[in-house]
């Protein structure tokens, strides 16, 4: 593996973006979803997916780290 | 019209610069689309760019030699190189241009992937990578030097260097123009900030930083645009609803079913919206242009050459081919959805802005879809993904440019005894200079549209025949340096002669459109003219190389050609114990089978 495992920054980035989206999805006005995303709170669902992807990447990076 | 895909291929296709993207400067609603960002969107942008810059900063500490800077120390695993390989291509030309083409041509746009990319990616991985990687050449032009001679190398290095800064300039220009149009951001500030961001992360971390960011950008673009497709599909009534709408649209255009099928309407050029028949498609796009790009362009080959070993280098394009074959769902489908929703009307309808020609401006498909389906939050993600795609286009070109300039031009012609530390310094200075020239190109594009179109045309003449000399060089040991160089010139002249004698339908003869010598043939579309020009240019170069090689003495001994030519190189054998999924030949068969299946399913 290279000097920096790319899965580490990738995991952190997507986890951070995921958390931002989820938090915004919870506090935002539901009207914006009716107006844009066919009534679905995409920030919440897609934010959760981003966070899950981020955690998976972090787990993979940690698993690959030499002990 | 941003017609299509990888930036270097822009030079070979009838592309008009995306000047039509927008109206005038300064207005947030120019082009008819206005996005309103909220605090959360700015926060997402800030987080993303902090990571982009942070990666360069962290990698800087590990960067010690010029091999680290220009070749990632030849140390990366296959999957990272593979994602960099396609990430470098997932530029805005692909994301926005393919959506535009999806609206214009329907499912047949997938030919740019299933015919115009995958077969060539398999070929380069299985057959050509052993020579690129095994020869220890540091760049594609350097391979040409080892195989042929210095003049062929310098010719390729010069044309490539000019083309990369020009392509980077196009990305920069298009990004600034788009942000100016949809957000009202200042054009000059966009050029400056995008240049500085790309500069910092390449300057600090070199090729590794560029590739790592391409990996990040790849996932951001995939995950960022996927909900757009899912929401659009839901809105139109699923796949069946989309097919129904496209069927009605095709009928209204006088080509029933043409938007719903990839092959069924290619018997005649006049029966499909691309205006090309199957032979021109397969030979022109599928063979000459596609192989010419994927198998010889240093921008993509550089990513595979950064791999840690031969097996990884060979698997790089093969692994990349798997997501690549799925991309039509991500980048073409939005265009198909947009045209279907546009014509469906009612509550689901979307409002595409009108272009100067009185037709909907298909270049705006992606921004329009983002504006329609993404609320604040996801809007920030979509915009970040869009900006990331422009920047990956810039960074890919700049890293290829600084390597070719430093190794093939500077070290060869200016300072052959340069120390390693000096080369890193030159690479960094070249990054700054390359971005400055790109910015000049971007500003030139705002003033002299015709000059840029003309440059693209000239690159088209130079690039179209290029694959012929690689084919001869790698698979025919008798090909000589003179044969390759003058074969290339023959191909270039053939291209110019062909273009000078043909025009696309509906165009008057001119230097840019063709027919400036005489009009011997009129093509159904400019796309058809380009594909056939490529076929002729390749044939001219191929025959020229063979004839001139046979008339000149070989300039390399068999010993010198070992590792560079197929018949004189030991076949690469997979190490014992390599699992089946890590064997390039097995991967190649799997990828090819899946591609054939996709062609049949969407026939």
XYZ file of C-alpha atoms in Angstrom:
670
model
C 0.000 0.000 0.000
C 1.098 3.561 -0.718
C 2.164 6.083 1.917
C -1.439 7.087 2.505
C -4.289 4.624 2.119
C -6.755 6.500 -0.097
C -9.635 4.785 1.692
C -8.837 6.801 4.794
C -9.513 10.303 3.371
C -12.310 8.858 1.247
C -13.970 7.305 4.297
C -13.612 10.496 6.318
C -14.953 12.645 3.472
C -18.046 10.567 2.837
C -18.740 10.114 6.530
C -18.526 13.891 7.055
C -20.712 14.632 4.023
C -23.154 11.927 5.127
C -23.470 13.401 8.616
C -24.025 16.897 7.189
C -26.758 15.598 4.877
C -28.488 13.564 7.604
C -28.462 16.469 10.065
C -29.771 18.836 7.406
C -32.350 16.234 6.377
C -33.662 16.159 9.951
C -33.799 19.909 10.537
C -34.809 21.127 7.076
C -38.311 22.192 6.050
C -40.146 19.174 4.544
C -41.616 21.503 1.906
C -38.328 21.506 -0.034
C -38.716 17.771 -0.647
C -42.238 18.143 -1.962
C -40.949 20.861 -4.264
C -37.892 18.984 -5.527
C -37.487 15.304 -4.827
C -40.986 13.899 -5.292
C -41.686 14.225 -1.565
C -38.750 12.056 -0.515
C -36.265 13.308 2.029
C -33.236 12.529 -0.144
C -30.902 14.312 2.231
C -31.750 11.839 4.970
C -31.672 8.665 2.899
C -28.733 9.579 0.704
C -26.860 11.069 3.648
C -27.220 7.758 5.487
C -25.896 5.973 2.407
C -22.922 8.354 2.187
C -22.152 7.772 5.870
C -22.417 3.996 5.443
C -20.074 4.127 2.465
C -17.646 6.264 4.475
C -17.679 3.870 7.431
C -17.104 0.917 5.088
C -14.083 2.654 3.559
C -12.681 3.473 7.006
C -13.170 -0.132 8.095
C -11.387 -1.393 4.947
C -8.508 1.040 5.545
C -8.197 -0.033 9.161
C -8.307 -3.711 8.248
C -5.485 -3.248 5.724
C -3.240 -1.365 8.148
C -0.137 -3.363 9.063
C -0.319 -4.409 12.684
C -22.483 21.513 -28.116
C -20.185 19.611 -25.779
C -20.598 16.613 -27.977
C -18.960 13.931 -25.930
C -16.389 12.173 -23.918
C -12.666 12.124 -23.068
C -10.956 15.395 -23.580
C -8.385 14.172 -26.091
C -11.135 12.628 -28.145
C -12.692 16.060 -28.317
C -9.947 16.856 -30.750
C -11.091 14.117 -33.072
C -14.803 14.738 -33.147
C -16.962 17.494 -34.550
C -17.132 19.346 -31.292
C -18.022 22.933 -30.866
C -16.716 24.436 -27.710
C -19.369 24.802 -25.074
C -19.732 28.492 -25.778
C -23.398 27.906 -26.280
C -23.607 26.788 -22.674
C -24.668 30.138 -21.461
C -25.835 33.553 -22.260
C -23.830 36.601 -21.287
C -21.712 36.974 -18.234
C -22.928 38.193 -14.909
C -26.481 36.965 -14.810
C -27.449 34.130 -12.520
C -30.186 33.085 -14.884
C -28.229 33.107 -18.105
C -28.915 29.896 -19.953
C -32.295 29.703 -18.221
C -31.193 27.749 -15.129
C -30.588 29.291 -11.757
C -29.511 27.372 -8.692
C -29.996 28.871 -5.247
C -27.401 27.651 -2.812
C -27.950 27.591 0.932
C -25.443 27.499 3.781
C -25.414 23.692 3.787
C -24.398 23.618 0.113
C -21.484 25.955 0.747
C -20.475 23.821 3.729
C -20.407 20.699 1.515
C -18.285 22.508 -1.076
C -15.887 23.683 1.630
C -15.565 20.201 3.164
C -14.875 18.612 -0.210
C -12.194 21.080 -1.253
C -10.526 20.872 2.177
C -10.101 17.142 1.597
C -8.845 17.678 -1.959
C -6.150 20.071 -0.750
C -5.445 18.022 2.370
C -4.576 14.938 0.328
C -1.878 16.858 -1.543
C -0.530 18.230 1.712
C -0.295 14.792 3.358
C 1.294 13.191 0.280
C 3.888 15.967 0.027
C 5.709 14.595 3.056
C 6.265 11.265 1.289
C 7.335 12.678 -2.054
C 11.062 12.250 -2.500
C 12.044 11.364 -6.068
C 10.968 12.382 -9.546
C 9.533 8.868 -9.947
C 7.274 9.637 -6.972
C 6.193 12.938 -8.516
C 5.645 11.837 -12.128
C 4.916 8.122 -11.812
C 3.537 7.704 -8.276
C 6.680 5.711 -7.527
C 5.150 2.885 -9.593
C 3.588 1.667 -6.397
C -0.200 1.868 -6.588
C -2.574 -1.122 -6.429
C -4.636 -1.984 -9.506
C -8.006 -0.812 -8.182
C -6.722 2.701 -7.414
C -5.074 2.985 -10.835
C -8.268 1.687 -12.433
C -10.453 4.291 -10.752
C -7.889 6.976 -11.645
C -7.903 5.598 -15.191
C -11.604 6.279 -15.611
C -11.724 9.162 -13.123
C -9.348 11.138 -15.347
C -11.899 10.671 -18.116
C -14.938 11.405 -16.045
C -14.501 15.042 -16.870
C -17.300 17.450 -17.471
C -17.153 16.737 -21.193
C -18.281 13.241 -20.342
C -20.805 14.043 -17.644
C -22.507 16.944 -19.412
C -21.696 15.982 -22.989
C -22.963 12.435 -22.692
C -26.198 13.605 -21.080
C -26.578 16.021 -24.000
C -25.898 13.211 -26.461
C -28.350 10.968 -24.590
C -31.045 13.540 -25.264
C -29.979 13.972 -28.891
C -29.397 10.332 -29.825
C -31.047 8.151 -27.150
C -29.707 4.696 -26.234
C -27.421 4.655 -29.289
C -25.164 7.058 -27.371
C -24.000 3.976 -25.462
C -21.928 3.087 -28.540
C -19.411 5.603 -27.193
C -18.911 3.116 -24.330
C -19.757 -0.394 -25.502
C -18.129 0.041 -28.902
C -16.005 3.149 -28.468
C -14.256 2.292 -25.189
C -14.530 -1.226 -23.747
C -12.957 -3.258 -26.605
C -9.980 -0.880 -26.727
C -9.595 -1.009 -22.931
C -9.468 -4.802 -23.082
C -6.908 -4.675 -25.905
C -4.606 -2.238 -24.140
C -4.729 -4.246 -20.908
C -4.054 -7.637 -22.408
C -1.846 -6.895 -25.417
C -0.230 -3.476 -25.122
C 0.427 -2.920 -21.441
C 3.241 -5.512 -21.349
C 5.205 -3.227 -23.702
C 4.387 0.062 -22.001
C 5.017 -1.209 -18.499
C 7.650 -3.825 -19.325
C 9.812 -1.450 -21.377
C 10.258 0.788 -18.304
C 9.467 3.778 -20.509
C 8.311 6.667 -18.334
C 5.840 7.974 -20.894
C 4.178 7.014 -24.164
C 6.477 9.301 -26.219
C 9.453 7.649 -24.509
C 8.154 4.258 -25.668
C 8.133 5.675 -29.211
C 11.753 6.709 -28.784
C 12.776 3.234 -27.629
C 10.808 1.544 -30.376
C 11.342 3.974 -33.264
C 13.473 7.085 -32.910
C 13.831 10.518 -31.394
C 11.914 12.442 -34.068
C 8.796 10.275 -33.702
C 8.981 10.751 -29.934
C 9.369 14.516 -30.160
C 6.557 14.867 -32.679
C 4.208 12.904 -30.418
C 5.404 14.714 -27.265
C 4.923 18.162 -28.795
C 1.464 17.532 -30.216
C 0.412 15.819 -26.983
C 1.752 18.633 -24.785
C -0.088 21.304 -26.753
C -3.279 19.260 -26.791
C -3.286 18.613 -23.030
C -2.977 22.262 -22.012
C -5.586 23.113 -24.595
C -7.969 20.436 -23.212
C -7.322 21.607 -19.673
C -8.137 25.142 -20.832
C -11.451 23.933 -22.272
C -12.413 22.333 -18.938
C -11.440 25.494 -17.085
C -13.384 27.686 -19.466
C -16.485 25.481 -19.400
C -16.462 25.314 -15.589
C -16.169 29.083 -15.209
C -18.825 29.709 -17.844
C -21.227 27.240 -16.249
C -20.778 28.527 -12.699
C -21.202 32.052 -13.994
C -24.434 31.046 -15.689
C -26.142 28.962 -13.032
C -24.822 30.643 -9.890
C -23.830 34.083 -11.102
C -20.265 33.612 -9.863
C -17.596 35.838 -11.361
C -15.958 34.267 -14.444
C -12.432 35.466 -13.623
C -12.708 34.302 -10.023
C -13.837 30.832 -11.177
C -10.843 30.526 -13.513
C -8.494 31.687 -10.784
C -9.867 29.534 -7.972
C -10.159 26.331 -10.021
C -6.585 26.801 -11.278
C -5.242 27.412 -7.788
C -6.979 24.345 -6.317
C -5.694 22.046 -9.082
C -2.269 23.675 -8.871
C -1.956 23.164 -5.125
C -2.849 19.508 -5.092
C -0.640 18.580 -8.047
C 2.221 20.836 -6.950
C 2.298 19.243 -3.531
C 1.468 15.603 -4.219
C 2.275 15.080 -7.907
C 0.637 12.239 -9.827
C -0.353 10.330 -6.668
C -2.329 13.318 -5.473
C -4.031 13.634 -8.873
C -4.916 9.922 -8.923
C -6.154 9.897 -5.309
C -8.361 12.867 -6.069
C -9.624 11.144 -9.203
C -10.674 8.201 -7.008
C -12.508 10.586 -4.676
C -14.090 12.354 -7.621
C -15.145 9.062 -9.152
C -17.161 8.037 -6.095
C -18.523 11.529 -5.592
C -19.735 11.692 -9.191
C -21.256 8.198 -9.089
C -22.961 8.635 -5.703
C -23.796 12.274 -6.407
C -25.545 11.712 -9.734
C -27.223 8.389 -9.025
C -30.209 9.897 -7.161
C -30.775 12.163 -10.151
C -31.335 9.116 -12.331
C -33.459 7.329 -9.734
C -35.722 10.341 -9.153
C -36.011 11.009 -12.884
C -36.963 7.388 -13.534
C -39.554 7.458 -10.767
C -40.997 10.659 -12.178
C -41.393 9.304 -15.704
C -43.001 6.053 -14.560
C -39.993 3.740 -14.465
C -38.120 2.197 -17.387
C -41.361 1.305 -19.185
C -42.588 4.869 -18.875
C -39.298 6.146 -20.274
C -39.381 3.763 -23.230
C -42.960 4.733 -23.975
C -42.124 8.442 -23.995
C -39.002 7.930 -26.090
C -40.990 5.787 -28.507
C -43.487 8.586 -28.990
C -40.658 11.094 -29.346
C -38.845 8.939 -31.931
C -42.063 8.645 -33.903
C -42.534 12.409 -33.860
C -38.986 12.837 -35.159
C -39.724 10.573 -38.116
C -37.431 7.766 -36.880
C -39.728 5.331 -35.010
C -37.871 3.486 -32.258
C -34.538 5.166 -32.953
C -34.156 6.575 -29.417
C -35.044 3.194 -27.854
C -32.394 1.015 -29.492
C -28.626 0.948 -29.835
C -28.134 -1.125 -33.008
C -31.537 -1.698 -34.596
C -31.466 1.532 -36.592
C -27.873 1.555 -37.786
C -28.498 -0.070 -41.155
C -28.735 3.307 -42.799
C -27.250 6.632 -41.771
C -30.546 8.413 -42.357
C -32.475 6.072 -40.045
C -30.861 7.209 -36.780
C -30.249 10.590 -35.169
C -26.443 10.153 -35.074
C -26.474 9.986 -38.862
C -24.063 7.057 -39.135
C -24.301 3.498 -40.452
C -22.945 0.495 -38.547
C -19.696 0.118 -40.505
C -18.636 3.720 -39.988
C -19.576 3.353 -36.318
C -17.622 0.157 -35.740
C -14.570 0.982 -37.869
C -14.377 4.721 -37.240
C -15.403 4.994 -33.593
C -14.976 1.404 -32.398
C -11.598 0.827 -33.961
C -9.657 3.887 -35.099
C -10.770 6.618 -32.700
C -11.341 4.407 -29.687
C -8.126 2.400 -29.960
C -6.287 5.587 -30.895
C -7.370 7.167 -27.642
C -7.465 4.361 -25.065
C -4.343 2.581 -26.320
C -2.016 5.514 -27.022
C -3.069 8.560 -25.026
C -0.619 9.135 -22.211
C -3.289 10.733 -20.025
C -4.883 7.311 -19.454
C -1.808 5.126 -19.947
C -0.007 7.147 -17.245
C -2.533 5.907 -14.671
C -1.830 2.267 -15.541
C 1.931 2.853 -15.606
C 1.725 4.057 -11.979
C 0.760 0.512 -10.937
C 2.956 -1.461 -8.555
C 3.635 -4.401 -10.882
C 2.951 -5.778 -14.360
C -0.151 -7.705 -13.332
C -1.671 -4.585 -11.736
C -0.810 -2.449 -14.764
C -2.516 -4.936 -17.092
C -5.556 -5.229 -14.859
C -5.932 -1.437 -14.564
C -7.899 -0.879 -17.817
C -9.746 -4.177 -17.353
C -11.006 -3.311 -13.884
C -11.794 0.203 -15.141
C -13.883 -1.307 -17.935
C -16.410 -2.747 -15.474
C -17.741 0.572 -14.110
C -17.143 2.137 -17.525
C -19.655 -0.189 -19.177
C -22.244 0.801 -16.557
C -21.707 4.544 -17.031
C -24.406 4.944 -19.677
C -26.898 4.454 -16.820
C -25.304 7.354 -14.995
C -24.421 9.842 -17.714
C -26.595 9.016 -20.745
C -29.809 8.142 -18.926
C -30.231 11.678 -17.487
C -30.272 13.004 -21.048
C -32.821 10.428 -22.162
C -34.940 11.193 -19.096
C -34.672 14.921 -19.730
C -35.881 14.704 -23.316
C -38.701 12.349 -22.285
C -39.771 14.585 -19.391
C -39.453 17.676 -21.567
C -41.891 16.281 -24.104
C -44.169 14.552 -21.614
C -45.421 17.830 -20.185
C -47.680 18.021 -17.128
C -46.317 18.159 -13.594
C -43.275 16.043 -14.392
C -42.145 18.282 -17.241
C -38.791 19.938 -17.060
C -37.926 23.246 -18.645
C -34.905 22.970 -20.876
C -33.630 26.392 -21.895
C -33.716 27.202 -25.587
C -30.457 27.427 -27.481
C -29.550 30.013 -30.092
C -30.727 27.642 -32.860
C -34.277 27.545 -31.483
C -33.910 23.980 -30.172
C -33.638 22.966 -26.499
C -30.097 23.478 -25.215
C -29.139 19.887 -24.403
C -25.892 20.990 -22.783
C -27.961 22.192 -19.865
C -29.563 18.804 -19.191
C -27.524 18.030 -16.082
C -27.847 21.475 -14.427
C -31.575 21.495 -15.230
C -32.065 18.033 -13.717
C -30.064 19.046 -10.634
C -32.159 22.192 -10.252
C -35.366 20.172 -10.558
C -34.658 17.155 -8.345
C -32.074 18.233 -5.791
C -33.130 20.224 -2.725
C -30.467 22.143 -0.810
C -28.077 19.617 0.686
C -28.096 17.234 -2.262
C -27.788 20.352 -4.412
C -24.418 20.964 -2.774
C -23.422 17.356 -3.533
C -24.540 17.621 -7.183
C -22.709 20.897 -7.667
C -19.578 19.550 -5.972
C -19.700 16.484 -8.224
C -20.029 18.729 -11.262
C -17.087 20.873 -10.188
C -15.090 17.745 -9.356
C -15.669 16.445 -12.868
C -14.331 19.649 -14.414
C -11.301 19.616 -12.157
C -10.480 15.962 -12.814
C -10.451 16.892 -16.505
C -7.999 19.693 -15.783
C -5.781 17.734 -13.395
C -5.531 14.667 -15.645
C -4.290 16.808 -18.489
C -1.918 18.837 -16.366
C -0.210 15.780 -14.821
C 0.238 14.200 -18.253
C 1.534 17.518 -19.580
C 4.134 18.026 -16.848
C 5.482 14.485 -17.272
C 5.788 14.696 -21.055
C 7.297 18.166 -20.929
C 9.829 17.254 -18.216
C 10.916 13.844 -19.490
C 10.420 14.016 -23.246
C 11.169 17.626 -24.034
C 13.075 19.304 -21.197
C 15.325 16.415 -20.179
C 15.900 15.351 -23.784
C 16.502 18.689 -25.473
C 17.340 21.249 -22.787
C 19.103 19.589 -19.835
C 19.947 15.909 -20.406
C 22.073 15.696 -17.241
C 19.429 17.158 -14.928
C 19.507 15.794 -11.396
C 16.482 14.114 -9.866
C 15.782 17.054 -7.562
C 16.014 19.392 -10.549
C 13.439 17.319 -12.444
C 10.960 17.562 -9.559
C 11.473 21.318 -9.558
C 10.898 21.462 -13.314
C 7.767 19.317 -12.903
C 6.378 21.737 -10.342
C 7.219 24.824 -12.373
C 5.677 23.099 -15.412
C 2.479 22.537 -13.432
C 2.272 26.279 -12.765
C 3.103 27.179 -16.361
C 0.730 24.512 -17.746
C -2.161 25.910 -15.735
C -1.277 29.452 -16.779
C -1.319 28.430 -20.458
C -4.621 26.621 -19.832
C -6.027 29.852 -18.412
C -4.832 31.726 -21.503
C -6.597 29.088 -23.646
C -9.730 29.536 -21.540
C -9.719 33.296 -22.148
C -8.893 32.794 -25.827
C -11.978 30.583 -26.054
C -14.130 33.495 -24.934
C -12.827 35.666 -27.751
C -11.755 33.507 -30.670
C -14.115 30.584 -31.037
C -12.943 29.873 -34.572
C -9.292 29.695 -33.619
C -10.065 27.057 -30.991
C -12.202 25.086 -33.436
C -9.338 25.261 -35.898
C -6.881 23.965 -33.304
C -9.198 21.060 -32.573
C -9.368 20.290 -36.246
C -5.572 20.211 -36.548
C -5.305 17.904 -33.505
C -7.879 15.684 -35.158
C -5.650 15.429 -38.221
C -2.618 14.548 -36.079
C -4.365 12.106 -33.713
C -6.648 10.123 -35.972
C -3.856 8.070 -37.560
C -1.773 7.657 -34.380
C -2.898 4.132 -33.485
C -1.515 2.810 -36.780
C 2.106 3.423 -35.785
C 1.618 1.786 -32.384
C 0.006 -1.210 -34.038
C 2.883 -1.504 -36.527
C 5.478 -0.783 -33.829
C 4.280 -3.343 -31.317
C 3.286 -6.148 -33.637
C 5.654 -5.849 -36.627
C 9.351 -5.778 -35.893
C 10.231 -4.551 -39.387
C 8.571 -1.154 -38.808
C 11.279 1.518 -38.841
C 11.690 4.986 -37.349
C 11.378 6.681 -40.727
C 8.353 4.475 -41.494
C 6.576 5.574 -38.313
C 7.390 9.279 -38.629
C 6.563 9.677 -42.289
C 3.645 7.235 -41.952
C 2.222 9.566 -39.324
C 2.674 12.535 -41.652
C 0.995 10.577 -44.465
C -1.960 9.819 -42.191
C -2.211 13.463 -41.124
C -2.174 14.650 -44.736
C -4.753 11.985 -45.648
C -7.015 13.334 -42.905
C -6.610 16.906 -44.145
C -7.203 15.844 -47.761
C -10.296 13.830 -46.791
C -11.742 16.711 -44.777
C -10.968 19.108 -47.629
C -13.097 17.075 -49.988
C -16.155 16.253 -47.867
C -18.845 18.157 -45.984
C -21.639 17.206 -43.580
C -25.188 17.710 -44.864
C -26.583 21.172 -44.241
C -23.182 22.849 -44.019
C -21.513 25.034 -46.599
C -17.937 24.256 -47.586
C -15.436 25.991 -45.304
C -12.064 25.441 -43.676
C -13.721 24.218 -40.486
C -16.564 22.151 -41.880
C -14.640 20.676 -44.792
C -14.964 20.710 -48.552
C -12.475 23.575 -48.914
C -10.737 21.809 -51.804
C -13.817 20.401 -53.507
C -16.972 18.621 -52.407
C -16.687 14.992 -53.472
C -19.041 13.573 -50.873
C -21.687 14.830 -48.484
C -22.125 12.981 -45.171
C -25.398 12.653 -43.278
C -23.833 14.234 -40.190
C -20.582 15.788 -39.015
C -20.152 12.763 -36.732
C -20.176 10.483 -39.781
C -17.643 12.747 -41.499
C -15.296 12.488 -38.470
C -15.613 8.711 -38.197
C -14.849 8.254 -41.871
C -12.005 10.765 -41.745
C -10.484 8.654 -38.969
C -10.841 5.492 -41.055
C -9.063 7.127 -44.007
C -6.364 8.714 -41.835
C -5.637 5.393 -40.145
C -5.484 3.560 -43.479
C -3.168 6.231 -44.932
C -0.850 6.035 -41.945
C -0.924 2.235 -41.808
C -0.091 1.815 -45.503
C 2.422 4.680 -45.397
C 4.233 3.144 -42.413
C 4.412 -0.275 -44.089
C 5.606 1.037 -47.471
C 8.183 3.449 -46.027
C 9.412 0.849 -43.505
C 9.981 -1.669 -46.280
C 11.859 0.972 -48.277
C 14.170 1.978 -45.404
C 16.740 0.068 -43.402
C 15.774 -1.142 -39.910
C 17.135 1.289 -37.314
C 16.863 -1.052 -34.326
C 18.468 -4.459 -33.831
C 16.454 -7.414 -32.558
C 18.196 -7.055 -29.226
C 17.144 -3.431 -28.944
C 13.569 -4.384 -29.777
C 13.277 -7.046 -27.115
C 10.519 -6.039 -24.704
C 9.127 -3.578 -27.243
C 7.777 -5.813 -30.008
C 5.385 -8.748 -29.651
C 7.376 -11.356 -31.577
C 10.608 -10.606 -29.687
C 9.148 -10.407 -26.200
C 8.583 -13.254 -23.825
C 4.910 -13.759 -23.171
C 3.857 -12.448 -19.781
C 2.795 -15.408 -17.667
C 0.637 -14.998 -14.585
C 2.449 -15.947 -11.410
C 1.580 -19.320 -9.985
C -1.190 -19.099 -7.469
C -2.766 -16.005 -9.056
C -6.514 -16.415 -8.465
C -8.728 -16.507 -11.588
C -10.207 -13.057 -10.966
C -6.721 -11.504 -10.938
C -5.716 -12.988 -14.291
C -5.908 -10.357 -17.051
C -7.021 -12.826 -19.747
C -9.892 -14.129 -17.606
C -10.921 -10.587 -16.679
C -10.797 -9.625 -20.370
C -13.135 -12.474 -21.334
C -15.562 -11.566 -18.534
C -15.597 -7.880 -19.512
C -16.063 -8.706 -23.191
C -18.907 -11.131 -22.446
C -20.699 -8.565 -20.297
C -20.285 -5.916 -23.012
C -21.694 -8.201 -25.696
C -24.604 -8.994 -23.366
C -25.342 -5.275 -22.860
C -25.309 -4.710 -26.625
C -27.780 -7.558 -27.110
C -30.087 -6.486 -24.272
C -30.333 -2.927 -25.603
C -30.139 -3.902 -29.282
